[in-house]
XYZ file of C-alpha atoms in Angstrom:
701
model
C -0.196 0.287 -0.098
C 1.683 3.154 -1.418
C 0.743 6.259 -2.110
C 1.328 8.929 -5.036
C 0.666 12.032 -3.620
C 1.010 14.782 -6.134
C -1.634 13.993 -8.374
C -4.386 13.200 -6.205
C -3.404 16.407 -4.421
C -3.160 19.000 -7.066
C -6.070 17.012 -8.595
C -8.218 18.042 -5.186
C -6.978 21.285 -4.912
C -7.685 22.644 -8.958
C -11.523 20.612 -7.845
C -11.992 22.810 -4.701
C -10.851 25.989 -6.131
C -12.941 25.119 -9.183
C -15.954 24.737 -7.196
C -15.711 27.737 -4.312
C -15.314 30.038 -7.692
C -18.602 28.590 -9.048
C -20.237 28.765 -5.834
C -19.143 32.738 -5.155
C -20.888 33.435 -8.536
C -24.056 31.731 -7.915
C -24.485 32.982 -4.216
C -25.503 36.460 -4.264
C -28.240 36.430 -1.212
C -27.247 36.825 2.039
C -27.486 33.936 4.546
C -27.387 34.187 8.772
C -24.012 34.051 10.336
C -23.180 30.238 11.482
C -21.189 29.795 14.571
C -17.680 27.513 13.395
C -16.097 26.473 16.443
C -14.656 23.218 16.388
C -15.041 21.197 19.493
C -13.556 18.374 21.571
C -16.016 17.948 24.245
C -19.133 18.020 21.435
C -19.444 17.703 17.665
C -22.237 19.866 17.844
C -20.633 23.287 16.610
C -20.728 25.568 19.574
C -22.159 23.089 21.982
C -19.074 23.021 24.432
C -20.858 21.354 27.556
C -23.069 18.767 25.334
C -21.096 15.766 26.786
C -20.199 17.004 30.153
C -16.482 17.248 29.095
C -13.778 19.753 30.724
C -11.182 20.398 28.007
C -7.705 21.968 28.556
C -6.496 23.934 25.715
C -3.023 25.020 24.439
C -4.060 28.514 22.235
C -2.343 29.493 19.296
C -0.480 32.146 20.528
C 1.202 29.802 22.931
C 1.816 27.607 20.504
C 3.382 30.399 17.888
C 5.414 31.666 20.900
C 6.590 27.767 21.860
C 7.250 27.247 17.793
C 7.742 23.421 18.882
C 9.984 21.146 17.141
C 8.043 18.084 18.664
C 4.503 18.030 20.038
C 5.778 16.618 22.984
C 7.206 20.097 24.028
C 3.674 21.345 24.075
C 2.065 18.830 25.894
C 4.239 19.906 28.504
C 1.786 22.324 29.483
C -0.790 20.226 30.440
C -0.949 19.197 34.119
C -1.144 15.454 34.456
C 0.776 14.919 30.975
C 4.208 13.592 30.829
C 4.903 12.508 27.163
C 8.492 11.011 26.791
C 10.338 12.303 23.375
C 11.783 9.768 22.003
C 14.566 10.079 18.676
C 13.279 12.008 15.861
C 9.636 12.060 15.559
C 9.292 9.277 18.108
C 7.612 9.321 21.811
C 5.833 7.565 24.224
C 2.433 9.075 25.665
C 1.354 9.573 29.171
C -1.976 11.235 30.392
C -2.993 10.655 33.973
C -0.728 7.616 33.763
C 2.335 6.243 33.744
C 4.753 6.141 30.470
C 2.756 3.691 28.257
C 4.865 1.013 26.773
C 4.142 -2.456 25.007
C 2.078 -3.839 22.338
C -1.257 -2.271 23.482
C 0.156 0.750 25.080
C -1.116 3.233 22.370
C -4.360 2.396 23.238
C -4.448 3.752 26.309
C -4.660 7.400 25.158
C -6.981 8.341 21.712
C -4.553 10.721 19.643
C -6.973 12.654 17.232
C -7.266 15.592 14.788
C -10.246 17.780 14.225
C -12.175 15.116 16.319
C -11.541 12.099 14.094
C -8.937 9.607 15.467
C -5.766 9.581 13.650
C -5.813 5.386 13.575
C -8.725 2.849 13.836
C -9.351 1.438 17.088
C -7.664 -1.822 17.175
C -4.443 -0.393 14.856
C -3.339 2.554 16.945
C 0.539 3.195 16.934
C 2.226 4.684 19.794
C 3.888 7.328 17.749
C 0.867 8.430 16.117
C 0.423 12.115 16.647
C 3.543 12.455 14.419
C 0.960 12.213 11.547
C -1.728 15.039 13.152
C -0.856 18.089 11.679
C 0.309 20.146 15.002
C 2.970 22.234 13.398
C 0.282 24.732 11.754
C -2.264 23.778 14.829
C -5.133 26.339 15.774
C -4.985 24.648 19.337
C -4.108 21.484 20.794
C -7.300 20.267 23.148
C -6.593 17.909 26.010
C -9.453 15.717 27.660
C -8.164 13.881 30.982
C -9.716 10.473 32.281
C -12.285 8.022 30.387
C -13.717 9.731 27.378
C -15.171 6.559 26.102
C -18.915 7.804 26.359
C -18.115 9.910 23.136
C -14.665 8.486 21.587
C -14.763 5.148 22.600
C -12.237 2.554 22.795
C -8.945 3.639 23.442
C -9.821 7.000 25.048
C -9.174 5.212 28.300
C -6.805 7.827 30.133
C -8.060 10.584 28.020
C -7.808 12.314 24.366
C -5.225 14.695 22.371
C -6.991 16.523 19.892
C -4.993 18.663 17.424
C -7.640 21.294 15.903
C -5.794 22.322 12.331
C -6.959 26.090 11.265
C -10.015 27.243 9.411
C -7.619 28.582 6.500
C -11.062 29.358 4.132
C -11.335 32.552 6.246
C -8.504 34.203 3.827
C -6.121 34.652 6.394
C -2.509 33.521 5.406
C 0.945 33.365 6.955
C 4.413 32.041 6.049
C 7.209 31.206 8.492
C 10.734 30.058 8.371
C 12.247 28.232 11.393
C 16.070 27.851 11.948
C 17.912 26.108 14.655
C 20.689 24.578 16.214
C 21.858 21.263 14.727
C 20.272 21.196 11.671
C 16.862 21.951 12.676
C 14.757 24.164 10.085
C 11.325 23.929 9.112
C 8.902 26.253 6.525
C 5.614 26.710 7.325
C 2.340 28.190 5.088
C -1.155 28.944 5.759
C -3.168 30.448 3.134
C -6.709 30.770 1.956
C -9.298 32.774 0.107
C -12.767 33.925 1.088
C -15.791 33.639 -1.097
C -18.019 34.621 1.249
C -20.621 31.501 1.261
C -17.766 29.425 0.579
C -13.961 29.533 0.860
C -10.703 27.191 0.014
C -7.441 27.057 2.096
C -4.129 25.286 2.486
C -1.311 25.000 5.269
C 1.617 23.164 4.652
C 4.796 22.345 6.780
C 8.266 21.217 5.696
C 10.690 19.990 8.243
C 14.539 19.030 8.214
C 16.458 18.023 11.183
C 19.920 16.202 11.102
C 19.872 16.272 14.754
C 22.167 15.938 17.672
C 23.172 12.251 17.766
C 25.501 10.468 14.878
C 23.459 9.733 11.442
C 19.988 10.227 12.521
C 17.819 12.850 11.076
C 14.017 13.669 10.197
C 12.712 14.679 6.747
C 9.070 15.152 6.852
C 6.593 17.061 5.040
C 2.994 17.737 5.810
C -0.284 19.202 3.991
C -3.929 20.377 4.792
C -6.197 21.233 2.376
C -9.820 22.602 3.557
C -13.299 23.874 1.850
C -16.097 25.375 3.076
C -19.648 25.745 1.642
C -22.582 27.504 3.470
C -26.115 27.777 2.861
C -29.034 28.886 5.063
C -28.405 27.361 8.142
C -25.784 24.475 7.092
C -22.342 24.244 6.418
C -20.014 21.294 4.923
C -16.595 21.717 6.014
C -13.896 19.148 3.881
C -10.413 18.370 4.787
C -7.820 16.402 3.738
C -4.244 16.000 5.399
C -1.316 14.514 3.917
C 2.045 13.374 5.945
C 4.752 12.000 4.970
C 7.905 11.057 7.450
C 11.643 9.949 6.703
C 13.528 9.447 9.619
C 16.977 7.696 10.318
C 16.528 6.776 14.069
C 19.141 6.839 16.876
C 18.487 4.227 19.617
C 19.105 3.624 23.193
C 22.482 4.529 24.692
C 23.249 2.101 27.516
C 25.625 2.368 30.798
C 24.373 4.160 34.147
C 23.863 7.987 33.505
C 25.644 7.632 30.128
C 23.773 10.915 29.007
C 26.057 12.341 31.053
C 28.959 11.606 28.770
C 28.971 13.648 25.664
C 30.908 11.353 23.505
C 28.233 8.311 24.089
C 25.305 10.903 24.321
C 26.030 11.696 20.784
C 26.637 8.121 19.613
C 24.002 6.282 17.564
C 24.181 2.379 18.462
C 21.634 1.657 15.849
C 23.013 3.525 12.622
C 20.739 1.085 10.641
C 17.147 2.122 12.244
C 14.724 4.209 10.263
C 11.165 5.015 9.816
C 9.071 5.503 6.688
C 5.659 6.721 7.172
C 2.736 7.899 4.688
C -0.583 9.134 6.009
C -3.726 10.383 3.982
C -7.035 11.326 5.460
C -10.369 12.853 4.051
C -13.597 13.920 5.774
C -16.318 15.935 4.974
C -18.129 17.423 8.183
C -22.281 18.078 7.678
C -23.202 20.831 10.424
C -26.858 21.678 10.572
C -29.370 23.562 12.677
C -33.090 23.233 12.764
C -36.067 25.718 14.328
C -36.326 24.900 18.062
C -32.424 25.228 18.555
C -31.780 21.427 17.550
C -28.805 20.580 15.593
C -27.351 17.621 13.765
C -23.569 16.994 12.662
C -22.715 13.825 10.247
C -18.545 13.065 9.378
C -17.806 10.590 7.025
C -14.159 9.883 6.738
C -11.181 7.875 5.182
C -7.893 6.798 6.435
C -5.070 5.383 4.718
C -1.918 4.693 6.135
C 1.775 2.812 5.494
C 4.540 2.548 7.497
C 7.756 0.524 7.246
C 10.364 0.688 10.030
C 13.267 -1.173 11.451
C 12.816 -3.127 14.698
C 16.381 -2.265 16.403
C 15.542 -2.812 20.110
C 14.551 -6.375 19.317
C 16.948 -9.303 18.765
C 17.674 -10.013 14.758
C 16.326 -6.607 14.336
C 13.490 -7.489 12.137
C 11.685 -5.338 9.752
C 8.183 -4.263 10.265
C 5.594 -3.324 7.535
C 1.934 -2.628 8.473
C -0.534 -0.458 6.637
C -4.754 0.282 7.190
C -7.018 1.242 4.968
C -10.519 2.424 6.288
C -13.828 4.210 6.021
C -16.115 5.234 8.715
C -18.852 7.868 9.868
C -19.402 9.923 13.097
C -22.714 11.574 13.969
C -24.653 13.040 16.222
C -27.821 14.888 16.833
C -28.769 17.563 19.699
C -32.507 17.498 20.608
C -33.562 20.668 22.422
C -36.692 20.133 24.783
C -36.635 23.541 26.670
C -33.986 25.815 28.192
C -32.867 23.604 30.972
C -33.129 20.183 28.896
C -31.395 18.714 25.702
C -30.324 15.394 24.489
C -27.820 13.881 22.049
C -27.729 10.878 20.345
C -25.314 9.649 18.048
C -23.952 6.281 16.008
C -20.671 5.740 15.018
C -19.545 3.214 12.464
C -16.313 2.085 11.154
C -14.498 -0.522 8.826
C -10.998 -1.005 8.614
C -8.437 -3.388 6.401
C -5.400 -3.881 8.378
C -2.156 -6.011 7.429
C 1.296 -6.431 9.028
C 4.588 -8.637 8.375
C 7.305 -8.802 10.385
C 10.557 -10.783 8.791
C 14.243 -10.691 9.408
C 16.880 -10.559 6.460
C 20.045 -11.512 8.444
C 21.331 -13.994 10.951
C 20.587 -13.417 14.875
C 23.632 -12.320 16.879
C 24.024 -13.180 20.711
C 23.848 -16.777 22.501
C 23.150 -19.733 20.418
C 19.516 -19.615 22.275
C 19.094 -16.352 20.097
C 20.348 -17.375 17.316
C 18.169 -20.715 17.230
C 15.074 -19.340 17.930
C 15.124 -16.537 16.131
C 15.699 -17.491 12.694
C 15.950 -15.504 9.444
C 12.510 -15.038 7.481
C 8.882 -14.091 7.967
C 7.810 -13.982 11.699
C 4.335 -12.793 11.136
C 2.430 -12.387 7.989
C -1.681 -11.375 8.768
C -4.570 -9.705 7.575
C -7.375 -8.328 9.640
C -10.406 -7.069 9.008
C -12.192 -4.745 11.882
C -15.602 -3.338 12.403
C -17.182 -1.089 14.441
C -20.612 -0.419 15.795
C -20.745 2.096 18.354
C -24.560 4.018 19.076
C -24.066 6.758 22.152
C -26.769 9.012 24.153
C -26.461 11.921 26.735
C -29.090 14.026 28.417
C -27.998 16.980 29.489
C -29.829 19.553 32.275
C -28.832 23.067 33.452
C -30.753 25.029 36.120
C -29.496 28.412 37.639
C -26.394 26.832 39.350
C -26.531 23.314 38.302
C -25.294 21.467 35.322
C -25.696 18.065 34.633
C -24.942 15.339 32.127
C -25.741 11.765 32.198
C -25.093 9.398 29.043
C -23.336 6.053 27.643
C -22.198 4.463 25.061
C -22.164 0.759 23.449
C -19.449 -0.304 21.374
C -18.771 -3.628 19.418
C -15.969 -4.430 17.905
C -15.490 -7.244 15.866
C -11.952 -8.769 14.550
C -11.725 -11.048 11.532
C -8.184 -12.715 11.517
C -6.218 -13.845 8.678
C -2.663 -15.765 8.904
C -0.983 -16.017 5.835
C 1.713 -18.250 6.939
C 2.055 -21.904 9.152
C 0.815 -21.746 12.341
C 2.643 -22.047 15.541
C 6.523 -21.573 16.283
C 8.014 -22.862 13.340
C 10.420 -20.949 10.665
C 8.926 -19.692 7.612
C 9.990 -22.623 5.876
C 7.872 -25.262 8.129
C 11.085 -26.280 10.021
C 11.233 -26.411 13.943
C 13.466 -24.505 16.045
C 15.465 -25.963 18.791
C 15.320 -25.279 22.491
C 11.460 -25.977 22.325
C 10.512 -23.683 19.442
C 10.872 -20.421 17.815
C 10.167 -17.473 19.521
C 7.535 -16.477 17.378
C 4.119 -18.231 17.647
C 1.098 -17.493 14.676
C -2.349 -18.339 15.708
C -4.801 -19.953 13.444
C -7.753 -17.921 11.424
C -10.363 -16.703 13.880
C -13.022 -14.327 14.744
C -13.108 -12.181 18.017
C -15.724 -9.899 18.999
C -15.460 -7.372 22.336
C -18.650 -5.600 23.484
C -18.361 -2.700 25.949
C -20.544 -0.158 27.429
C -19.093 3.194 28.983
C -21.172 5.220 31.485
C -20.488 8.516 32.355
C -21.683 11.039 34.882
C -20.506 14.658 35.197
C -21.948 17.755 37.164
C -21.137 21.154 37.905
C -22.321 23.875 40.820
C -21.601 27.761 40.419
C -20.771 28.322 43.742
C -20.674 31.811 43.482
C -19.725 34.525 40.321
C -15.900 33.252 40.667
C -16.332 29.792 41.648
C -17.214 26.542 40.127
C -17.041 23.126 41.462
C -17.450 20.096 39.431
C -17.106 16.238 39.874
C -17.919 13.172 37.859
C -17.811 9.455 37.165
C -17.091 7.746 34.260
C -15.870 4.082 32.566
C -13.266 4.016 30.106
C -12.460 0.841 27.799
C -10.313 -0.178 25.351
C -11.013 -3.535 23.289
C -7.744 -5.628 22.857
C -5.318 -4.180 19.941
C -4.706 -6.782 16.917
C -1.039 -6.678 17.878
C -2.121 -7.923 21.383
C -4.277 -10.582 19.937
C -2.412 -12.258 17.004
C 1.144 -11.702 17.409
C 2.391 -13.920 20.360
C 5.001 -15.549 21.258
C 6.837 -19.040 22.513
C 3.749 -21.473 23.472
C 1.030 -19.366 23.398
C -0.983 -20.148 20.326
C -4.263 -18.341 21.188
C -5.528 -16.007 23.307
C -8.707 -15.190 25.787
C -7.892 -11.518 26.277
C -10.705 -9.437 28.060
C -11.157 -5.212 27.364
C -9.109 -3.334 29.494
C -11.621 -1.078 31.635
C -10.989 1.825 33.896
C -13.361 3.235 36.474
C -12.721 6.723 37.425
C -13.987 9.381 39.972
C -12.899 13.285 40.087
C -13.540 16.182 41.904
C -12.079 19.479 41.607
C -12.882 23.761 41.752
C -12.264 25.835 39.338
C -12.741 29.704 38.799
C -11.189 33.334 39.173
C -8.948 34.782 41.808
C -7.023 37.747 42.112
C -5.945 38.827 38.334
C -5.988 35.131 37.165
C -8.117 31.795 36.850
C -7.175 28.182 38.451
C -8.138 24.764 38.092
C -7.682 22.223 40.869
C -8.869 18.463 40.539
C -8.076 15.304 42.562
C -8.972 11.953 40.448
C -9.111 7.942 41.387
C -8.897 5.693 38.275
C -8.781 2.095 38.699
C -7.770 -0.394 35.716
C -8.578 -4.289 35.639
C -7.832 -6.720 32.680
C -4.820 -4.586 31.907
C -3.097 -6.652 29.363
C 0.796 -7.539 29.796
C 2.822 -10.185 28.988
C 3.497 -12.817 32.078
C 6.675 -14.884 32.776
C 5.330 -17.480 30.108
C 5.748 -14.609 27.840
C 1.995 -14.870 27.128
C -0.359 -12.137 26.679
C -2.752 -11.990 29.285
C -5.563 -9.559 30.736
C -5.736 -10.034 34.588
C -3.328 -6.992 35.483
C -4.739 -4.540 38.110
C -3.570 -0.933 38.195
C -4.025 1.968 40.214
C -4.012 5.854 39.346
C -4.585 8.729 41.357
C -3.251 12.446 41.920
C -3.731 15.804 42.413
C -3.642 18.508 39.637
C -3.118 22.470 39.571
C -3.184 24.899 36.812
C -3.406 28.308 36.843
C -2.540 31.959 35.345
C -2.029 35.465 37.286
C -1.422 38.712 35.834
C 1.127 39.732 38.427
C 1.565 43.337 37.032
C 0.639 44.943 33.626
C 3.528 43.760 32.364
C 4.192 40.249 34.345
C 2.496 36.945 34.210
C 3.018 33.680 35.349
C 1.300 30.120 33.699
C 1.747 27.054 35.922
C 0.677 23.728 35.437
C 1.645 20.491 37.848
C 0.603 17.354 38.701
C 1.550 14.923 41.679
C 0.413 11.303 41.192
C 0.808 7.463 42.188
C 0.424 4.832 39.694
C 0.809 1.268 41.443
C 0.706 -2.239 40.079
C -2.595 -3.746 42.054
C -2.075 -7.343 40.832
C 0.349 -10.154 42.104
C 3.283 -10.967 39.415
C 6.418 -12.183 39.850
C 9.138 -9.856 38.278
C 12.530 -11.069 39.056
C 11.731 -13.376 41.611
C 9.611 -10.313 43.465
C 5.914 -9.696 43.674
C 5.468 -6.282 42.253
C 2.252 -5.586 43.947
C 1.936 -2.356 45.416
C 5.123 -1.106 43.691
C 5.316 1.861 41.645
C 5.001 1.156 37.868
C 8.069 1.948 35.790
C 8.681 5.625 34.438
C 6.171 7.318 36.531
C 7.412 10.343 37.904
C 5.394 11.247 41.171
C 5.912 15.051 40.706
C 5.767 17.186 37.232
C 5.165 20.652 36.590
C 5.496 23.405 34.067
C 6.115 27.093 35.246
C 6.426 29.827 32.625
C 7.028 33.607 33.449
C 6.077 36.067 30.667
C 7.457 39.574 30.739
C 5.947 42.320 28.419
C 8.913 44.526 27.963
C 7.186 47.073 25.794
C 4.233 46.607 23.344
C 6.946 45.109 20.952
C 8.963 42.897 22.730
C 7.395 39.673 24.945
C 9.962 37.745 26.671
C 9.255 34.503 28.533
C 11.154 32.091 30.944
C 9.950 28.584 31.153
C 11.050 25.937 34.070
C 10.441 22.380 33.627
C 10.736 19.463 36.497
C 10.467 16.298 36.150
C 10.973 14.321 39.507
C 12.717 11.159 39.863
C 11.369 7.645 38.624
C 11.750 4.117 38.979
C 12.965 2.461 35.212
C 11.850 -1.325 36.314
C 8.930 -2.717 37.839
C 10.958 -4.217 40.704
C 11.674 -0.400 41.686
C 15.518 -1.484 42.166
C 16.675 0.987 39.400
C 15.813 4.680 39.176
C 16.303 8.096 37.001
C 17.471 10.938 39.201
C 15.189 13.320 37.322
C 16.039 16.694 35.786
C 15.275 20.366 35.451
C 15.541 22.310 32.416
C 14.782 26.263 31.996
C 13.982 27.710 28.686
C 13.960 31.268 27.284
C 11.766 32.622 24.440
C 11.317 36.680 22.994
C 8.951 37.802 20.597
C 9.586 40.828 18.879
C 6.689 42.692 16.567
C 8.863 44.429 13.727
C 5.294 45.820 12.332
C 2.042 44.817 11.725
C 3.301 42.091 9.069
C 6.663 40.670 10.422
C 7.290 38.837 13.754
C 10.459 37.684 14.758
C 11.011 34.739 17.465
C 14.145 33.537 19.269
C 14.193 30.394 21.471
C 16.929 29.033 23.644
C 16.170 25.583 24.939
C 17.727 24.258 28.053
C 20.004 27.720 28.606
C 21.989 25.843 31.741
C 23.079 22.689 29.118
C 21.978 20.260 31.444
C 22.920 16.504 31.028
C 19.404 14.890 30.998
C 17.624 11.998 29.535
C 14.475 12.839 27.619
C 13.526 8.660 28.469
C 15.212 6.380 31.085
C 14.760 2.672 31.319
C 16.050 -0.327 32.133
C 16.250 -4.309 31.176
C 17.228 -7.252 32.108
C 19.465 -7.368 28.851
C 21.203 -3.840 28.478
C 20.888 -2.510 32.129
C 20.175 1.323 32.227
C 19.641 2.780 28.892
C 18.430 6.512 27.542
C 17.375 8.542 24.998
C 19.835 11.727 25.773
C 18.260 15.003 25.699
C 19.661 17.431 23.170
C 21.983 20.279 24.903
C 21.571 24.234 24.918
C 20.386 24.766 21.417
C 18.968 27.760 19.670
C 16.026 28.952 17.472
C 15.007 31.810 15.121
C 11.892 32.066 13.455
C 10.448 34.849 10.891
C 6.376 34.914 10.629
C 5.042 37.202 7.837
C 1.252 37.466 8.733
C -1.714 38.336 6.011
C -0.971 41.858 4.779
C 2.634 41.194 4.233
C 1.229 37.606 2.079
C -0.906 39.845 -0.012
C 1.626 42.568 -0.731
C 4.043 39.858 -1.936
C 1.607 38.051 -4.209
């Protein structure tokens, strides 16, 4: 499955421009202004509270000042998020959770663009946010805690939703970012507003040769947008294409090796790479009816393809995976009266996925590894997946109260086809020694998973400055295809249940002095957690407990000085008995789960034209193994930024990351084979950004 993007993209662009020009000629009568606010808590335009979800947002202004090189940098601004950057555009996610790893870890947090999941529910990828067009985002929205009642499977710890700009309104922007270690990026946003229709484009091109030896990123993304309006109806269509060509640097090994400059710059895995393409096409139909009722329907199409070297496994096999699918999201909001409304919807999706894993050279290492991990194909399978999910919510508002109660039923069906021999044999059908080959392939099968996710949320306006909120919810995720069909050792079939998470949360939000704040406490207990036991079997008998306190606030200290803070203190523990290294880990902290993390930003407006900012990022120490015997010491980083408005059209930014040149690890890990290992952080580095805004662009053109 490969893309030839130039012809389809140019064809669609010409078609949209032609259609918009025709619409401009035909639409001579005036229409009512329709609010076009893309939301994350509801699919209905402008209906922010329909589903009872609180959304934390990173604004366009904040994203412009940050001008991130990796989306992980922006997620530091969300209390409860602790995403760890890997190498290149890779990362591992965390949201009210430890850093999630393993075959199904990506199923813990749903990643979306414009409210549509980047991947099908059973085919997520741990690095999938690199397929969102975050570089040009209007904002990034985050729902924390289970959001399965609206988003379904995978929204078990929350949702990260990248909102792309509506470029059809005619605004434009051109920027150039040049930084240390070969980083440079060009971004363009431009559109044409014809009144009741419009077209737009946003594009970004990134080149990064990297700090470490033989690493690098070439990445291109383009988003097209078309808008058509009449009466009380808006149809907005979008297309996003992304391409990534990455030379990947792997872990460095040795205790605190990230503090040694030569080791930190080294690349033990120069053969590692990742190549990925994605294409998403959607069209959202929004209409309003008499009485205030509203309907939203969004059909969409996905097509993805990826190849990468699994340098972290013995034998360094090559994985190729692909998926293509179609789906529809819908929601109807019915207004009974000024106090009561209801939302109902139906989501359906069909996806065809495929995966192969193969090895082209002999495994290095012990006689056991050489014999049990042979040359040739390890896996080759196809999976067809069907999803059917109706949902509902009732929303009641009085003078001080707002209550929402709802739920979602979701049925996920997998039809798996094994394209190789069954069991632990080599590709040619011969047996491996030492009891059999490592990789085991189950026979053809069908698997069904049905789940129901209820949710109750409430808010109470205590006074004009203070609002109390709380809620209970259940989240879930069906097992991922890789957990069901990518088996090892003697396991020939899995009997996995869906992971469930029961969450309770209370909090207070409001204004105080010259700013605002949100304080929340949560407790989330997960059952049927899927993990690999001591026999290397995929089982779903795990239990974990996640609880914490989060604080976000901003405060205007003076006319020129402002403080922003986002922090969390949390515990994440194993609650089931499991032997690891002859130790029962029940009650232990989950590895890679810092207890304290915060981000503080002090902004100073030196003048109307010059804004400066200092950022302090703190990550406390954390255990790097389940036995809690090995530890990373944590780190503190300080970053600085300056924004200078040359005139109405041109803005310059300067950014210094890691001002004090701190030695730190983006990610620390431990395995019994390698001992401590790390992804080292970059030393002090500088970026300069030049942005030309709308009026300047018009003069250039």
